[in-house]
mmCIF file of C-alpha atoms in Angstrom:
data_model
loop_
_atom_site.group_PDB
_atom_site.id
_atom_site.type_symbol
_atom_site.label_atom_id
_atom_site.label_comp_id
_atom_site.label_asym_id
_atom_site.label_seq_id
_atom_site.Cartn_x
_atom_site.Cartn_y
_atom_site.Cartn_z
ATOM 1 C CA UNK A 218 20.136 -8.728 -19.162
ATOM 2 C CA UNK A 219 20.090 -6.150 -16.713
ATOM 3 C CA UNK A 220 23.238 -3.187 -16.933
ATOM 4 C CA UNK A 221 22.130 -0.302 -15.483
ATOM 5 C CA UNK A 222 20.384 -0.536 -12.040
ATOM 6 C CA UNK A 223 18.584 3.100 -11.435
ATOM 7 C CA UNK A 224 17.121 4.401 -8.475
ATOM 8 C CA UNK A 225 14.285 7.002 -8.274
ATOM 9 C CA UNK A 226 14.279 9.617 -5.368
ATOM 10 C CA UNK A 227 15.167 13.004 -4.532
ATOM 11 C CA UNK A 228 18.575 14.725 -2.861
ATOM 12 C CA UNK A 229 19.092 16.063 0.316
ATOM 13 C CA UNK A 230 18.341 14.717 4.132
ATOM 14 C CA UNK A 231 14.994 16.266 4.027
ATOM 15 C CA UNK A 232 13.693 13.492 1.371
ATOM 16 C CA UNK A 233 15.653 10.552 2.343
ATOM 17 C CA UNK A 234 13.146 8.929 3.956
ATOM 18 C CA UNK A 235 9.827 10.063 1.909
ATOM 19 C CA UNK A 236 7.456 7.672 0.002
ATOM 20 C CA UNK A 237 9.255 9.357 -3.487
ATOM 21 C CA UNK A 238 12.658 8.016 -2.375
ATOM 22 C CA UNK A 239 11.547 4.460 -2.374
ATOM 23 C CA UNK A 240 13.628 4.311 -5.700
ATOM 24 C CA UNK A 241 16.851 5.171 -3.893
ATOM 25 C CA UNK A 242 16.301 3.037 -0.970
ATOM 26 C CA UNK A 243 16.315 0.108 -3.181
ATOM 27 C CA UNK A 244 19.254 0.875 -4.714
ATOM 28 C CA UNK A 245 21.258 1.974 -1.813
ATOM 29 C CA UNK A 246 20.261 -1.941 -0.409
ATOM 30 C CA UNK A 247 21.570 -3.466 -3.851
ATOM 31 C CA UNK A 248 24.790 -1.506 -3.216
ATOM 32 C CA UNK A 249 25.181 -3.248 0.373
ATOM 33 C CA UNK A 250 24.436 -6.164 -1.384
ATOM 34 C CA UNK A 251 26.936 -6.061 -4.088
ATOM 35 C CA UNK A 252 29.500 -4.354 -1.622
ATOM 36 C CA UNK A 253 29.350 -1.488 -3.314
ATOM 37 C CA UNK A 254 29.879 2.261 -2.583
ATOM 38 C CA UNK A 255 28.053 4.990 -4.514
ATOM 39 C CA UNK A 256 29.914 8.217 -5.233
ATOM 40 C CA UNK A 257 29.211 11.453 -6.631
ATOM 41 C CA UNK A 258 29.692 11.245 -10.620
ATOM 42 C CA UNK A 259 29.509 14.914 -11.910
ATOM 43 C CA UNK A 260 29.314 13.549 -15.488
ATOM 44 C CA UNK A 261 26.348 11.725 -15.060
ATOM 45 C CA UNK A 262 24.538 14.138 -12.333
ATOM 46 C CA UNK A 263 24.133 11.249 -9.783
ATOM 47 C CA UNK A 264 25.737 8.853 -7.085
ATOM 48 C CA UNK A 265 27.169 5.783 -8.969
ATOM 49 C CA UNK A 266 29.026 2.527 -8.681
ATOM 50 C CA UNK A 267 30.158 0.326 -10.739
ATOM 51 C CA UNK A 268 31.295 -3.678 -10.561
ATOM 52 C CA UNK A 269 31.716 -6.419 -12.716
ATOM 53 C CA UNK A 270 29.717 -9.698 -12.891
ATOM 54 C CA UNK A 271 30.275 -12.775 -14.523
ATOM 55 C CA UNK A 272 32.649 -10.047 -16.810
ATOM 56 C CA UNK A 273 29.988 -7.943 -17.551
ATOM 57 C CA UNK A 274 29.987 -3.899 -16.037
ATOM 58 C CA UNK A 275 26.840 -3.299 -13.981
ATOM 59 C CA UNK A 276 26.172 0.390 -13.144
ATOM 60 C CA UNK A 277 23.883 1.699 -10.091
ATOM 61 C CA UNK A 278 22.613 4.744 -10.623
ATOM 62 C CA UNK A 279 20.987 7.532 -7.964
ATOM 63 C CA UNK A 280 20.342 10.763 -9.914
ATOM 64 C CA UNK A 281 20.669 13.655 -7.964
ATOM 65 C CA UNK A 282 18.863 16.576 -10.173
ATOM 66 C CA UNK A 283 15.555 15.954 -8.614
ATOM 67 C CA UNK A 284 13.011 13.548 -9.572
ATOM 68 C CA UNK A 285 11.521 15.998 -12.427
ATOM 69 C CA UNK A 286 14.826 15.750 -13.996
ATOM 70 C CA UNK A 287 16.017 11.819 -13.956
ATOM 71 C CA UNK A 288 16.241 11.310 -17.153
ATOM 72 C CA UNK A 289 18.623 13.955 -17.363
ATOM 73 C CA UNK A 290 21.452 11.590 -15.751
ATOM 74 C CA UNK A 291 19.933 8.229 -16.898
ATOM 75 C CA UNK A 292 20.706 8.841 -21.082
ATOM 76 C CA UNK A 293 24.361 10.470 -19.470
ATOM 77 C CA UNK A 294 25.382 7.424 -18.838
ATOM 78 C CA UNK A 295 23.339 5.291 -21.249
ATOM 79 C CA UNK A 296 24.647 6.901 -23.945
ATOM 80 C CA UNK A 297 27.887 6.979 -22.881
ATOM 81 C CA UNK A 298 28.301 3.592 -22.273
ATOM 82 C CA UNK A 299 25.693 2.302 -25.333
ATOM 83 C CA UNK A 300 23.343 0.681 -23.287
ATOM 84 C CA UNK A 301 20.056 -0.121 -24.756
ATOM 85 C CA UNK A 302 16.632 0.842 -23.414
ATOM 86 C CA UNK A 303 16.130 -2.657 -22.877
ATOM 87 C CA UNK A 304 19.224 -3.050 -20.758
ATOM 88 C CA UNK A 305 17.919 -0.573 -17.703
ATOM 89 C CA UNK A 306 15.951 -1.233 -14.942
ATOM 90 C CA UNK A 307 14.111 1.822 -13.120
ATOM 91 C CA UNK A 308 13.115 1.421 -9.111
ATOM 92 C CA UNK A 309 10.481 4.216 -8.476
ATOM 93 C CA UNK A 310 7.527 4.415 -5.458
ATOM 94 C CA UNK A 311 4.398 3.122 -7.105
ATOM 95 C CA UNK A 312 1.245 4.724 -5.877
ATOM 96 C CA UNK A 313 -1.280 1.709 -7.161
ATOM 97 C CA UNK A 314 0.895 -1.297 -5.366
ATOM 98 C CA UNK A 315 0.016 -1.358 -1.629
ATOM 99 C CA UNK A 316 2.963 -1.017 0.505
ATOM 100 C CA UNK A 317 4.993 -4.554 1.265
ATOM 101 C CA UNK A 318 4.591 -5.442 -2.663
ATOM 102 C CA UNK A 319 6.955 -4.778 -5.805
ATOM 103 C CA UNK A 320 6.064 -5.792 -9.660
ATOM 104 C CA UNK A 321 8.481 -5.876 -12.227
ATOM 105 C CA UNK A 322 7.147 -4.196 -15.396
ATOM 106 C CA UNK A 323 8.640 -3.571 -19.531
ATOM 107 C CA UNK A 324 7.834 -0.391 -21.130
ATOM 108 C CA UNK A 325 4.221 1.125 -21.052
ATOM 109 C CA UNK A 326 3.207 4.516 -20.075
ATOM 110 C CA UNK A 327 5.048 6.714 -17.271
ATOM 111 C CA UNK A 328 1.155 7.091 -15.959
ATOM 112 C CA UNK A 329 2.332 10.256 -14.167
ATOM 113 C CA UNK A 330 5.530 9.886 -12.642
ATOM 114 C CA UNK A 331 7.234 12.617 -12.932
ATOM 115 C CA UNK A 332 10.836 10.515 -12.884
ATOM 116 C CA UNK A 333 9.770 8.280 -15.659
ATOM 117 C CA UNK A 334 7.808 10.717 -17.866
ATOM 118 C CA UNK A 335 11.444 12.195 -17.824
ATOM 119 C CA UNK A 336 13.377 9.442 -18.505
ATOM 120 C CA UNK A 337 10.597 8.712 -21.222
ATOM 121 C CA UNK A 338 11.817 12.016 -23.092
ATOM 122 C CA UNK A 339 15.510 11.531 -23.035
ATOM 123 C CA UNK A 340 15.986 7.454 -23.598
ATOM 124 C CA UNK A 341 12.794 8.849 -26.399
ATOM 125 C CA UNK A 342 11.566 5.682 -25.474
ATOM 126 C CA UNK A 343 9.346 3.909 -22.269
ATOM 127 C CA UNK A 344 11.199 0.546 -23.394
ATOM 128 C CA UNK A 345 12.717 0.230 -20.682
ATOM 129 C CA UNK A 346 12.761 -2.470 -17.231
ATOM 130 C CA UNK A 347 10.407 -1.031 -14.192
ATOM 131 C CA UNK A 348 10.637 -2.330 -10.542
ATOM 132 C CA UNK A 349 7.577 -0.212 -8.829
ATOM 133 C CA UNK A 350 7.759 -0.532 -5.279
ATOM 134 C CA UNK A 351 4.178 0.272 -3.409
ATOM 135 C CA UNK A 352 4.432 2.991 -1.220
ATOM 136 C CA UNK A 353 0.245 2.944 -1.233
ATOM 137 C CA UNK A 354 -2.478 5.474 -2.771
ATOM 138 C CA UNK A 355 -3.940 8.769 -0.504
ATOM 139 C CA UNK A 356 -7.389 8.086 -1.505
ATOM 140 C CA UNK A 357 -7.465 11.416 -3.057
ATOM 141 C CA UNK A 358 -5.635 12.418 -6.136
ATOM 142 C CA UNK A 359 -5.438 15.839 -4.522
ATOM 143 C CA UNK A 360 -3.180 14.824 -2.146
ATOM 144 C CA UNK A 361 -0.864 12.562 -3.978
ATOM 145 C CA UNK A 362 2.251 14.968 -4.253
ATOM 146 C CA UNK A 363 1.977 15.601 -0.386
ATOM 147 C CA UNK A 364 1.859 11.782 0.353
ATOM 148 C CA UNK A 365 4.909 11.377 -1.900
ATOM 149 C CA UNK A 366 7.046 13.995 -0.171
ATOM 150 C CA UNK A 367 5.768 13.167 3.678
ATOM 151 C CA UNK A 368 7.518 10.106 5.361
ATOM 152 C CA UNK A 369 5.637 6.158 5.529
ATOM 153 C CA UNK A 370 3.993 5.014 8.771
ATOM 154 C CA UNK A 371 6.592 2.752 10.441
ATOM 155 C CA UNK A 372 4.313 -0.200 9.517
ATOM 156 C CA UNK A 373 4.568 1.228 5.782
ATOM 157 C CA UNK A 374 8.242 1.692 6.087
ATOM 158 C CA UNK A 375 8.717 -1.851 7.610
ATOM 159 C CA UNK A 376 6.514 -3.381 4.900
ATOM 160 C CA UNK A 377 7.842 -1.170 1.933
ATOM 161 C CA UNK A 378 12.028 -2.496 3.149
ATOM 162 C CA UNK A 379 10.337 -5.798 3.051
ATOM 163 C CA UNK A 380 9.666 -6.101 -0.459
ATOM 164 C CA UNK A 381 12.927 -4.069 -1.079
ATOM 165 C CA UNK A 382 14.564 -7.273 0.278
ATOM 166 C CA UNK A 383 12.442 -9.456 -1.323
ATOM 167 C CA UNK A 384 12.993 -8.045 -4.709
ATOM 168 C CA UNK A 385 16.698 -8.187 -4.318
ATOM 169 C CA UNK A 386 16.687 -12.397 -4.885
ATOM 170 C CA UNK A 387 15.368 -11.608 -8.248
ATOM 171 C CA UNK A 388 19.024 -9.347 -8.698
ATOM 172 C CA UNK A 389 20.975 -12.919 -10.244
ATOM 173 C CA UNK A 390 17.857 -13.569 -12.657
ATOM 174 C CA UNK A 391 17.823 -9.855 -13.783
ATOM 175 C CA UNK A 392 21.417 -10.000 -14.263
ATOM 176 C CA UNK A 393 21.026 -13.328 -16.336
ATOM 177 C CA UNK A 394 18.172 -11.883 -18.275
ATOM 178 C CA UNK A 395 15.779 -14.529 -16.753
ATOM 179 C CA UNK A 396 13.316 -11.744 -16.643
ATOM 180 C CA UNK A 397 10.436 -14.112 -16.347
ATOM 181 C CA UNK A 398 12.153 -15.859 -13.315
ATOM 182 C CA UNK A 399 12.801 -12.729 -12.218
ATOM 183 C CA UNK A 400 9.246 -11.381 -12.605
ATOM 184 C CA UNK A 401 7.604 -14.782 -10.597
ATOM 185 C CA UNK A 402 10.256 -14.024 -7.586
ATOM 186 C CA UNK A 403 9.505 -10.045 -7.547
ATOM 187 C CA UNK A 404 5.561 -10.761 -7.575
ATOM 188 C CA UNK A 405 6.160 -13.429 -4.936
ATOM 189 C CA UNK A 406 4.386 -11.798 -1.834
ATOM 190 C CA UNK A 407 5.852 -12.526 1.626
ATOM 191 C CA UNK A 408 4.082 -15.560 2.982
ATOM 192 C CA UNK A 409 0.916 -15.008 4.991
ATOM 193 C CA UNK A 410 2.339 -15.522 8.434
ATOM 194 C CA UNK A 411 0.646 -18.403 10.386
ATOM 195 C CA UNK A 412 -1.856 -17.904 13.018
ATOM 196 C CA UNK A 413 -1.267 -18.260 16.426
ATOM 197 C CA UNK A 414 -2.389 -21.846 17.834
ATOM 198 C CA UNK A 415 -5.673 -21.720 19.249
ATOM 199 C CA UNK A 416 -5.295 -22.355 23.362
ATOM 200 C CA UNK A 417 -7.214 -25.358 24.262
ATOM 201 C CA UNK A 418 -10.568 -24.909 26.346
ATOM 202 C CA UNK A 419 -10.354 -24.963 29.872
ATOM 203 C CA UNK A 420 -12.018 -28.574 30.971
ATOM 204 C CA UNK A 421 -15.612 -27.226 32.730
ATOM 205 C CA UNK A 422 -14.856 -26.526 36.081
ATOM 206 C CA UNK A 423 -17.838 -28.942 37.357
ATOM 207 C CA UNK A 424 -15.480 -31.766 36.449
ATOM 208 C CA UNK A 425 -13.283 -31.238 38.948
#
């Protein structure tokens, strides 16, 4: 099961609403979920809450040292509180998920990100729960940091809280450790939305 909820993103009002602080935005809407508020934890270098759920502690986590430096607060409190690898679930922006999708993903590679290649390093492990929320790809690799740091479309911003919603009805089956239930409701696109009825012809006007 699912104990420590992290969020991915960068401090200060001038990132809140970039494409890298996709991570944050997700956990900021578990927190209204749950109820919760996040505070300022100086031990742990991040905004936390914590709760308890069918008597087990669950822990949200926003680190606040910059994304280069994540991990940095994530094994602070992991350690602390001996939570296994297994037992934490990272939100990050995904670059290769088109915006309005999330996947839920176990271990791998960090394939780049800056966030997890750090938490990588200080768990010393990439066994560890992903929720990658697509915030879309430039096209160019050149311009990847710049997309990351500039603000969504609204139509990407829309799409990108709808999957963030979405992905929060998988929360009970992540807590449960129903991660396969869990992964089928995450990868669970919203449904196509039904076409408009066609009109019907106008009878031919020699009729009348």
């Amino acid at each position: 099961m699912i104990k420590l909820f992290v969020g991915l993103g960068n401090p200060g009002t001038e990132y809140e609403a970039t494409r890298h602080n996709a991570g944050f935005w997700w956990t900021e809407a578990l927190a209204r979920e749950l109820k919760l508020s996040l505070a300022l934890d100086k031990n742990y270098h991040a905004r936390v809450a914590r709760t308890t759920i069918a008597g087990q502690t669950v822990w949200l986590l926003e680190p606040l040292t910059f994304m280069n430096l994540s991990g940095k607060s994530v094994a602070a409190l992991a350690r602390f509180f001996k939570l296994a690898p297994e037992e934490i679930l990272v939100a990050h922006d995904e670059l290769d998920i088109v915006p309005g999708q999330a996947k839920l993903k176990f271990g791998g590679s960090h394939a780049g990100h800056n966030g997890l290649r750090d938490i990588h390093a200080q768990l010393g492990t990439g066994d560890y729960w992903r929720l990658r929320i697509g915030v879309g790809h430039p096209g160019v690799k050149s311009e990847v940091i710049n997309w990351v740091l500039k603000k969504p479309s609204q139509e990407h911003r829309v799409a990108i809280e709808d999957s963030i919603t979405r992905s929060l009805k998988a929360v009970p089956a992540l807590l449960a450790g129903e991660m396969e239930k869990a992964t089928m409701l995450i990868h669970t696109s919203a449904p196509q939305r039904p076409k408009p009825p066609r009109k019907p012809e106008a009878e031919d006007s020699e009729n009348d």
